mmCIF file with all atom_site columns, C-alpha atoms in Angstrom:
data_model
loop_
_atom_site.group_PDB
_atom_site.id
_atom_site.type_symbol
_atom_site.label_atom_id
_atom_site.label_alt_id
_atom_site.label_comp_id
_atom_site.label_asym_id
_atom_site.label_entity_id
_atom_site.label_seq_id
_atom_site.pdbx_PDB_ins_code
_atom_site.Cartn_x
_atom_site.Cartn_y
_atom_site.Cartn_z
_atom_site.occupancy
_atom_site.B_iso_or_equiv
_atom_site.pdbx_formal_charge
_atom_site.auth_seq_id
_atom_site.auth_comp_id
_atom_site.auth_asym_id
_atom_site.auth_atom_id
_atom_site.pdbx_PDB_model_num
ATOM 1   C CA . MET A 1 1   ? -13.038 79.476 100.992 1.00 49.00 ? 188 MET A CA 1
ATOM 2   C CA . LYS A 1 2   ? -9.628  79.167 102.621 1.00 47.00 ? 189 LYS A CA 1
ATOM 3   C CA . THR A 1 3   ? -7.093  76.438 101.964 1.00 45.00 ? 190 THR A CA 1
ATOM 4   C CA . THR A 1 4   ? -5.416  74.918 104.964 1.00 43.00 ? 191 THR A CA 1
ATOM 5   C CA . ARG A 1 5   ? -3.043  72.029 105.517 1.00 40.00 ? 192 ARG A CA 1
ATOM 6   C CA . PRO A 1 6   ? -3.303  71.491 109.312 1.00 39.00 ? 193 PRO A CA 1
ATOM 7   C CA . MET A 1 7   ? -6.769  69.942 108.862 1.00 38.00 ? 194 MET A CA 1
ATOM 8   C CA . VAL A 1 8   ? -5.062  67.047 107.068 1.00 38.00 ? 195 VAL A CA 1
ATOM 9   C CA . VAL A 1 9   ? -4.641  65.649 110.567 1.00 36.00 ? 196 VAL A CA 1
ATOM 10  C CA . VAL A 1 10  ? -8.430  65.616 111.010 1.00 41.00 ? 197 VAL A CA 1
ATOM 11  C CA . ALA A 1 11  ? -8.930  63.734 107.736 1.00 40.00 ? 198 ALA A CA 1
ATOM 12  C CA . ALA A 1 12  ? -6.177  61.296 108.628 1.00 39.00 ? 199 ALA A CA 1
ATOM 13  C CA . ALA A 1 13  ? -7.744  60.682 112.036 1.00 40.00 ? 200 ALA A CA 1
ATOM 14  C CA . LEU A 1 14  ? -11.125 59.979 110.458 1.00 43.00 ? 201 LEU A CA 1
ATOM 15  C CA . PHE A 1 15  ? -9.538  57.668 107.924 1.00 42.00 ? 202 PHE A CA 1
ATOM 16  C CA . VAL A 1 16  ? -6.728  55.975 109.838 1.00 37.00 ? 203 VAL A CA 1
ATOM 17  C CA . GLY A 1 17  ? -8.413  56.117 113.236 1.00 37.00 ? 204 GLY A CA 1
ATOM 18  C CA . SER A 1 18  ? -10.986 53.659 112.002 1.00 37.00 ? 205 SER A CA 1
ATOM 19  C CA . GLY A 1 19  ? -8.221  51.087 111.521 1.00 36.00 ? 206 GLY A CA 1
ATOM 20  C CA . LEU A 1 20  ? -9.715  50.239 108.149 1.00 36.00 ? 207 LEU A CA 1
ATOM 21  C CA . PRO A 1 21  ? -8.299  50.859 104.707 1.00 40.00 ? 208 PRO A CA 1
ATOM 22  C CA . LEU A 1 22  ? -10.773 52.674 102.472 1.00 41.00 ? 209 LEU A CA 1
ATOM 23  C CA . ASP A 1 23  ? -11.968 49.573 100.604 1.00 41.00 ? 210 ASP A CA 1
ATOM 24  C CA . ARG A 1 24  ? -12.750 47.722 103.869 1.00 37.00 ? 211 ARG A CA 1
ATOM 25  C CA . ALA A 1 25  ? -14.390 50.860 105.246 1.00 40.00 ? 212 ALA A CA 1
ATOM 26  C CA . GLN A 1 26  ? -16.617 51.020 102.173 1.00 38.00 ? 213 GLN A CA 1
ATOM 27  C CA . ALA A 1 27  ? -17.576 47.367 102.558 1.00 35.00 ? 214 ALA A CA 1
ATOM 28  C CA . HIS A 1 28  ? -18.237 47.862 106.277 1.00 35.00 ? 215 HIS A CA 1
ATOM 29  C CA . GLN A 1 29  ? -20.457 50.865 105.590 1.00 36.00 ? 216 GLN A CA 1
ATOM 30  C CA . ALA A 1 30  ? -22.569 48.894 103.123 1.00 33.00 ? 217 ALA A CA 1
ATOM 31  C CA . ALA A 1 31  ? -24.117 47.159 106.127 1.00 30.00 ? 218 ALA A CA 1
ATOM 32  C CA . HIS A 1 32  ? -25.038 50.564 107.599 1.00 32.00 ? 219 HIS A CA 1
ATOM 33  C CA . TRP A 1 33  ? -26.187 52.237 104.368 1.00 31.00 ? 220 TRP A CA 1
ATOM 34  C CA . ARG A 1 34  ? -29.006 54.745 104.586 1.00 33.00 ? 221 ARG A CA 1
ATOM 35  C CA . THR A 1 35  ? -30.418 56.178 101.375 1.00 34.00 ? 222 THR A CA 1
ATOM 36  C CA . ASP A 1 36  ? -31.321 59.442 103.103 1.00 39.00 ? 223 ASP A CA 1
ATOM 37  C CA . LEU A 1 37  ? -27.646 60.379 103.477 1.00 36.00 ? 224 LEU A CA 1
ATOM 38  C CA . LEU A 1 38  ? -27.296 61.329 99.839  1.00 37.00 ? 225 LEU A CA 1
ATOM 39  C CA . PRO A 1 39  ? -29.579 63.238 97.507  1.00 35.00 ? 226 PRO A CA 1
ATOM 40  C CA . HIS A 1 40  ? -32.233 60.624 96.797  1.00 30.00 ? 227 HIS A CA 1
ATOM 41  C CA . GLU A 1 41  ? -33.996 63.122 94.554  1.00 28.00 ? 228 GLU A CA 1
ATOM 42  C CA . ALA A 1 42  ? -30.942 63.821 92.397  1.00 31.00 ? 229 ALA A CA 1
ATOM 43  C CA . ALA A 1 43  ? -30.944 63.861 88.607  1.00 26.00 ? 230 ALA A CA 1
ATOM 44  C CA . ALA A 1 44  ? -32.838 61.060 86.889  1.00 22.00 ? 231 ALA A CA 1
ATOM 45  C CA . SER A 1 45  ? -29.531 59.540 85.767  1.00 24.00 ? 232 SER A CA 1
ATOM 46  C CA . ALA A 1 46  ? -28.472 58.911 89.399  1.00 29.00 ? 233 ALA A CA 1
ATOM 47  C CA . PHE A 1 47  ? -28.585 55.462 90.913  1.00 24.00 ? 234 PHE A CA 1
ATOM 48  C CA . ILE A 1 48  ? -28.056 54.062 94.391  1.00 22.00 ? 235 ILE A CA 1
ATOM 49  C CA . THR A 1 49  ? -26.701 50.570 94.957  1.00 24.00 ? 236 THR A CA 1
ATOM 50  C CA . THR A 1 50  ? -26.815 48.398 98.040  1.00 22.00 ? 237 THR A CA 1
ATOM 51  C CA . GLY A 1 51  ? -23.047 48.797 98.248  1.00 32.00 ? 238 GLY A CA 1
ATOM 52  C CA . GLY A 1 52  ? -23.471 52.269 99.680  1.00 41.00 ? 239 GLY A CA 1
ATOM 53  C CA . THR A 1 53  ? -22.644 54.281 96.608  1.00 43.00 ? 240 THR A CA 1
ATOM 54  C CA . GLN A 1 54  ? -24.369 56.718 94.357  1.00 47.00 ? 241 GLN A CA 1
ATOM 55  C CA . GLY A 1 55  ? -23.187 57.383 90.848  1.00 44.00 ? 242 GLY A CA 1
ATOM 56  C CA . THR A 1 56  ? -24.260 59.548 87.978  1.00 47.00 ? 243 THR A CA 1
ATOM 57  C CA . ALA A 1 57  ? -23.924 59.241 84.242  1.00 38.00 ? 244 ALA A CA 1
ATOM 58  C CA . ARG A 1 58  ? -21.242 61.919 84.519  1.00 66.00 ? 245 ARG A CA 1
ATOM 59  C CA . GLY A 1 59  ? -18.714 59.472 86.008  1.00 86.00 ? 246 GLY A CA 1
ATOM 60  C CA . GLU A 1 60  ? -19.029 60.413 89.672  1.00 90.00 ? 247 GLU A CA 1
ATOM 61  C CA . THR A 1 61  ? -19.476 57.915 92.517  1.00 91.00 ? 248 THR A CA 1
ATOM 62  C CA . VAL A 1 62  ? -20.212 58.973 96.096  1.00 90.00 ? 249 VAL A CA 1
ATOM 63  C CA . THR A 1 63  ? -19.657 56.522 98.970  1.00 92.00 ? 250 THR A CA 1
ATOM 64  C CA . VAL A 1 64  ? -20.705 57.091 102.578 1.00 92.00 ? 251 VAL A CA 1
ATOM 65  C CA . ILE A 1 65  ? -17.800 55.970 104.779 1.00 93.00 ? 252 ILE A CA 1
ATOM 66  C CA . ALA A 1 66  ? -19.017 57.316 108.130 1.00 92.00 ? 253 ALA A CA 1
ATOM 67  C CA . HIS A 1 67  ? -22.269 58.517 109.640 1.00 91.00 ? 254 HIS A CA 1
ATOM 68  C CA . GLU A 1 68  ? -22.445 59.260 113.335 1.00 94.00 ? 255 GLU A CA 1
ATOM 69  C CA . ALA A 1 69  ? -24.301 61.508 115.753 1.00 95.00 ? 256 ALA A CA 1
ATOM 70  C CA . ILE A 1 70  ? -21.958 63.895 117.568 1.00 95.00 ? 257 ILE A CA 1
ATOM 71  C CA . PRO A 1 71  ? -22.590 62.994 121.221 1.00 94.00 ? 258 PRO A CA 1
ATOM 72  C CA . ASP A 1 72  ? -21.574 66.267 122.839 1.00 94.00 ? 259 ASP A CA 1
ATOM 73  C CA . VAL A 1 73  ? -23.233 68.447 120.190 1.00 94.00 ? 260 VAL A CA 1
ATOM 74  C CA . PRO A 1 74  ? -26.947 67.621 120.416 1.00 94.00 ? 261 PRO A CA 1
ATOM 75  C CA . GLY A 1 75  ? -28.784 67.739 117.109 1.00 96.00 ? 262 GLY A CA 1
ATOM 76  C CA . LYS A 1 76  ? -25.620 67.447 114.970 1.00 96.00 ? 263 LYS A CA 1
ATOM 77  C CA . ARG A 1 77  ? -24.107 64.556 113.035 1.00 95.00 ? 264 ARG A CA 1
ATOM 78  C CA . LEU A 1 78  ? -20.918 63.925 111.116 1.00 96.00 ? 265 LEU A CA 1
ATOM 79  C CA . VAL A 1 79  ? -21.123 62.379 107.653 1.00 94.00 ? 266 VAL A CA 1
ATOM 80  C CA . SER A 1 80  ? -18.000 61.491 105.672 1.00 95.00 ? 267 SER A CA 1
ATOM 81  C CA . LEU A 1 81  ? -18.197 60.827 101.954 1.00 93.00 ? 268 LEU A CA 1
ATOM 82  C CA . VAL A 1 82  ? -15.632 59.761 99.389  1.00 95.00 ? 269 VAL A CA 1
ATOM 83  C CA . VAL A 1 83  ? -16.270 61.168 95.928  1.00 94.00 ? 270 VAL A CA 1
ATOM 84  C CA . ASP A 1 84  ? -14.589 59.318 93.065  1.00 96.00 ? 271 ASP A CA 1
ATOM 85  C CA . TYR A 1 85  ? -14.373 61.100 89.728  1.00 96.00 ? 272 TYR A CA 1
ATOM 86  C CA . GLN A 1 86  ? -13.524 59.282 86.524  1.00 96.00 ? 273 GLN A CA 1
ATOM 87  C CA . PRO A 1 87  ? -11.253 61.210 84.133  1.00 96.00 ? 274 PRO A CA 1
ATOM 88  C CA . GLY A 1 88  ? -13.047 64.311 82.877  1.00 93.00 ? 275 GLY A CA 1
ATOM 89  C CA . ALA A 1 89  ? -16.088 63.712 85.113  1.00 94.00 ? 276 ALA A CA 1
ATOM 90  C CA . GLY A 1 90  ? -17.793 66.160 87.423  1.00 91.00 ? 277 GLY A CA 1
ATOM 91  C CA . SER A 1 91  ? -20.791 66.804 89.621  1.00 89.00 ? 278 SER A CA 1
ATOM 92  C CA . ALA A 1 92  ? -23.759 68.888 88.578  1.00 89.00 ? 279 ALA A CA 1
ATOM 93  C CA . ALA A 1 93  ? -23.864 72.322 90.220  1.00 90.00 ? 280 ALA A CA 1
ATOM 94  C CA . HIS A 1 94  ? -25.575 71.985 93.596  1.00 90.00 ? 281 HIS A CA 1
ATOM 95  C CA . HIS A 1 95  ? -26.335 73.503 96.993  1.00 91.00 ? 282 HIS A CA 1
ATOM 96  C CA . HIS A 1 96  ? -25.447 71.873 100.278 1.00 89.00 ? 283 HIS A CA 1
ATOM 97  C CA . ALA A 1 97  ? -27.814 71.592 103.227 1.00 91.00 ? 284 ALA A CA 1
ATOM 98  C CA . ARG A 1 98  ? -28.307 74.932 104.968 1.00 92.00 ? 285 ARG A CA 1
ATOM 99  C CA . SER A 1 99  ? -26.703 73.551 108.140 1.00 95.00 ? 286 SER A CA 1
ATOM 100 C CA . ALA A 1 100 ? -23.772 71.733 106.475 1.00 95.00 ? 287 ALA A CA 1
ATOM 101 C CA . PHE A 1 101 ? -20.265 72.894 107.344 1.00 96.00 ? 288 PHE A CA 1
ATOM 102 C CA . ILE A 1 102 ? -17.946 70.955 105.034 1.00 96.00 ? 289 ILE A CA 1
ATOM 103 C CA . TYR A 1 103 ? -14.254 70.090 105.085 1.00 97.00 ? 290 TYR A CA 1
ATOM 104 C CA . ALA A 1 104 ? -12.893 68.754 101.773 1.00 97.00 ? 291 ALA A CA 1
ATOM 105 C CA . TYR A 1 105 ? -9.567  66.938 101.290 1.00 98.00 ? 292 TYR A CA 1
ATOM 106 C CA . VAL A 1 106 ? -8.123  65.699 97.983  1.00 98.00 ? 293 VAL A CA 1
ATOM 107 C CA . ILE A 1 107 ? -7.023  62.084 98.432  1.00 98.00 ? 294 ILE A CA 1
ATOM 108 C CA . SER A 1 108 ? -5.772  61.507 94.880  1.00 97.00 ? 295 SER A CA 1
ATOM 109 C CA . GLY A 1 109 ? -5.622  63.283 91.557  1.00 97.00 ? 296 GLY A CA 1
ATOM 110 C CA . ALA A 1 110 ? -6.710  66.897 91.217  1.00 98.00 ? 297 ALA A CA 1
ATOM 111 C CA . VAL A 1 111 ? -10.155 68.416 91.773  1.00 97.00 ? 298 VAL A CA 1
ATOM 112 C CA . ARG A 1 112 ? -11.439 71.623 90.190  1.00 97.00 ? 299 ARG A CA 1
ATOM 113 C CA . SER A 1 113 ? -13.837 73.442 92.514  1.00 96.00 ? 300 SER A CA 1
ATOM 114 C CA . GLN A 1 114 ? -15.776 76.668 92.751  1.00 95.00 ? 301 GLN A CA 1
ATOM 115 C CA . VAL A 1 115 ? -17.906 77.493 95.769  1.00 94.00 ? 302 VAL A CA 1
ATOM 116 C CA . ASP A 1 116 ? -20.204 80.513 95.806  1.00 94.00 ? 303 ASP A CA 1
ATOM 117 C CA . ASP A 1 117 ? -18.526 83.464 94.064  1.00 94.00 ? 304 ASP A CA 1
ATOM 118 C CA . GLU A 1 118 ? -14.944 82.377 94.755  1.00 94.00 ? 305 GLU A CA 1
ATOM 119 C CA . PRO A 1 119 ? -12.736 81.840 91.706  1.00 96.00 ? 306 PRO A CA 1
ATOM 120 C CA . VAL A 1 120 ? -12.433 78.357 90.218  1.00 96.00 ? 307 VAL A CA 1
ATOM 121 C CA . ARG A 1 121 ? -9.421  76.611 91.713  1.00 97.00 ? 308 ARG A CA 1
ATOM 122 C CA . VAL A 1 122 ? -7.636  73.289 91.225  1.00 98.00 ? 309 VAL A CA 1
ATOM 123 C CA . TYR A 1 123 ? -6.802  71.412 94.442  1.00 98.00 ? 310 TYR A CA 1
ATOM 124 C CA . ARG A 1 124 ? -4.170  68.679 94.384  1.00 98.00 ? 311 ARG A CA 1
ATOM 125 C CA . VAL A 1 125 ? -3.372  65.728 96.667  1.00 97.00 ? 312 VAL A CA 1
ATOM 126 C CA . GLY A 1 126 ? -3.256  66.838 100.301 1.00 97.00 ? 313 GLY A CA 1
ATOM 127 C CA . GLU A 1 127 ? -4.898  70.218 99.708  1.00 98.00 ? 314 GLU A CA 1
ATOM 128 C CA . THR A 1 128 ? -8.072  71.159 101.556 1.00 97.00 ? 315 THR A CA 1
ATOM 129 C CA . TRP A 1 129 ? -10.856 73.696 101.695 1.00 95.00 ? 316 TRP A CA 1
ATOM 130 C CA . PHE A 1 130 ? -13.953 74.505 103.744 1.00 95.00 ? 317 PHE A CA 1
ATOM 131 C CA . GLU A 1 131 ? -17.490 75.227 102.596 1.00 94.00 ? 318 GLU A CA 1
ATOM 132 C CA . LYS A 1 132 ? -19.912 77.290 104.643 1.00 94.00 ? 319 LYS A CA 1
ATOM 133 C CA . PRO A 1 133 ? -23.459 76.137 105.423 1.00 93.00 ? 320 PRO A CA 1
ATOM 134 C CA . GLY A 1 134 ? -25.782 76.492 102.431 1.00 88.00 ? 321 GLY A CA 1
ATOM 135 C CA . ALA A 1 135 ? -22.873 76.964 100.027 1.00 91.00 ? 322 ALA A CA 1
ATOM 136 C CA . HIS A 1 136 ? -23.497 76.864 96.278  1.00 94.00 ? 323 HIS A CA 1
ATOM 137 C CA . HIS A 1 137 ? -21.012 74.430 94.772  1.00 91.00 ? 324 HIS A CA 1
ATOM 138 C CA . ARG A 1 138 ? -20.906 75.709 91.207  1.00 93.00 ? 325 ARG A CA 1
ATOM 139 C CA . VAL A 1 139 ? -18.014 73.510 89.999  1.00 94.00 ? 326 VAL A CA 1
ATOM 140 C CA . SER A 1 140 ? -16.822 70.171 91.368  1.00 93.00 ? 327 SER A CA 1
ATOM 141 C CA . ALA A 1 141 ? -14.927 68.069 88.850  1.00 94.00 ? 328 ALA A CA 1
ATOM 142 C CA . ASN A 1 142 ? -11.873 66.037 88.079  1.00 96.00 ? 329 ASN A CA 1
ATOM 143 C CA . ALA A 1 143 ? -9.244  68.451 86.747  1.00 96.00 ? 330 ALA A CA 1
ATOM 144 C CA . SER A 1 144 ? -7.736  65.697 84.556  1.00 97.00 ? 331 SER A CA 1
ATOM 145 C CA . ASP A 1 145 ? -9.062  64.060 81.413  1.00 96.00 ? 332 ASP A CA 1
ATOM 146 C CA . ILE A 1 146 ? -6.749  61.051 81.840  1.00 97.00 ? 333 ILE A CA 1
ATOM 147 C CA . GLU A 1 147 ? -6.389  60.313 85.600  1.00 97.00 ? 334 GLU A CA 1
ATOM 148 C CA . PRO A 1 148 ? -9.151  59.606 88.168  1.00 97.00 ? 335 PRO A CA 1
ATOM 149 C CA . ALA A 1 149 ? -9.529  61.807 91.263  1.00 97.00 ? 336 ALA A CA 1
ATOM 150 C CA . ARG A 1 150 ? -10.750 61.089 94.799  1.00 97.00 ? 337 ARG A CA 1
ATOM 151 C CA . LEU A 1 151 ? -12.067 63.557 97.367  1.00 95.00 ? 338 LEU A CA 1
ATOM 152 C CA . LEU A 1 152 ? -12.977 63.151 101.046 1.00 97.00 ? 339 LEU A CA 1
ATOM 153 C CA . ALA A 1 153 ? -15.838 65.400 102.179 1.00 96.00 ? 340 ALA A CA 1
ATOM 154 C CA . VAL A 1 154 ? -16.662 65.644 105.885 1.00 97.00 ? 341 VAL A CA 1
ATOM 155 C CA . PHE A 1 155 ? -20.017 67.220 106.742 1.00 95.00 ? 342 PHE A CA 1
ATOM 156 C CA . ILE A 1 156 ? -21.051 68.565 110.141 1.00 96.00 ? 343 ILE A CA 1
ATOM 157 C CA . VAL A 1 157 ? -24.789 68.878 109.662 1.00 95.00 ? 344 VAL A CA 1
ATOM 158 C CA . ASP A 1 158 ? -28.060 69.115 111.589 1.00 95.00 ? 345 ASP A CA 1
ATOM 159 C CA . ALA A 1 159 ? -29.331 65.629 112.384 1.00 93.00 ? 346 ALA A CA 1
ATOM 160 C CA . ALA A 1 160 ? -32.686 66.559 110.830 1.00 91.00 ? 347 ALA A CA 1
ATOM 161 C CA . ASP A 1 161 ? -31.141 67.465 107.446 1.00 89.00 ? 348 ASP A CA 1
ATOM 162 C CA . GLU A 1 162 ? -31.610 64.310 105.413 1.00 83.00 ? 349 GLU A CA 1
ATOM 163 C CA . GLN A 1 163 ? -30.655 65.688 102.019 1.00 86.00 ? 350 GLN A CA 1
ATOM 164 C CA . LEU A 1 164 ? -27.021 66.812 101.981 1.00 87.00 ? 351 LEU A CA 1
ATOM 165 C CA . VAL A 1 165 ? -26.947 67.951 98.358  1.00 86.00 ? 352 VAL A CA 1
ATOM 166 C CA . THR A 1 166 ? -29.634 69.516 96.155  1.00 86.00 ? 353 THR A CA 1
ATOM 167 C CA . PRO A 1 167 ? -28.773 69.686 92.425  1.00 89.00 ? 354 PRO A CA 1
ATOM 168 C CA . ASP A 1 168 ? -29.480 72.983 90.683  1.00 88.00 ? 355 ASP A CA 1
ATOM 169 C CA . PRO A 1 169 ? -32.589 72.900 88.506  1.00 87.00 ? 356 PRO A CA 1
ATOM 170 C CA . GLU A 1 170 ? -31.691 72.257 84.897  1.00 74.00 ? 357 GLU A CA 1
#
């Protein structure tokens, strides 16, 4: 897991290039929502709404903001998600799809993350990291108990991989 700042340009292009602020992008994506983009077999406390979000009792909401086949890379697609964490909230430990290469960018707040056997690290606004295909995301949480946090995750994944995240068995 290596932190890099030049990839901020990629995130900005995905975000700004659409010409839509995040809230309009979320509303736009509601019309294109597909339940197979997120883990539809997640913990029993998970729910999916028609607004294109998934939340858990732990105070996490995941919103699909982009989903597109990559035209010059047959069999691959790009999926962008925004993860909103309430203060003190976090995701359950999970694995990503075996084909998923992931770029993560902290939009607001601070996110505590641990992937595979790397040390736990806190990423702040503008900081980024990558996750290799099949990575085990052991920790993904808001680093603050008083402020919310927001994370952009961009997946490059096999078109056939419907489930992007598989929660660890409890």
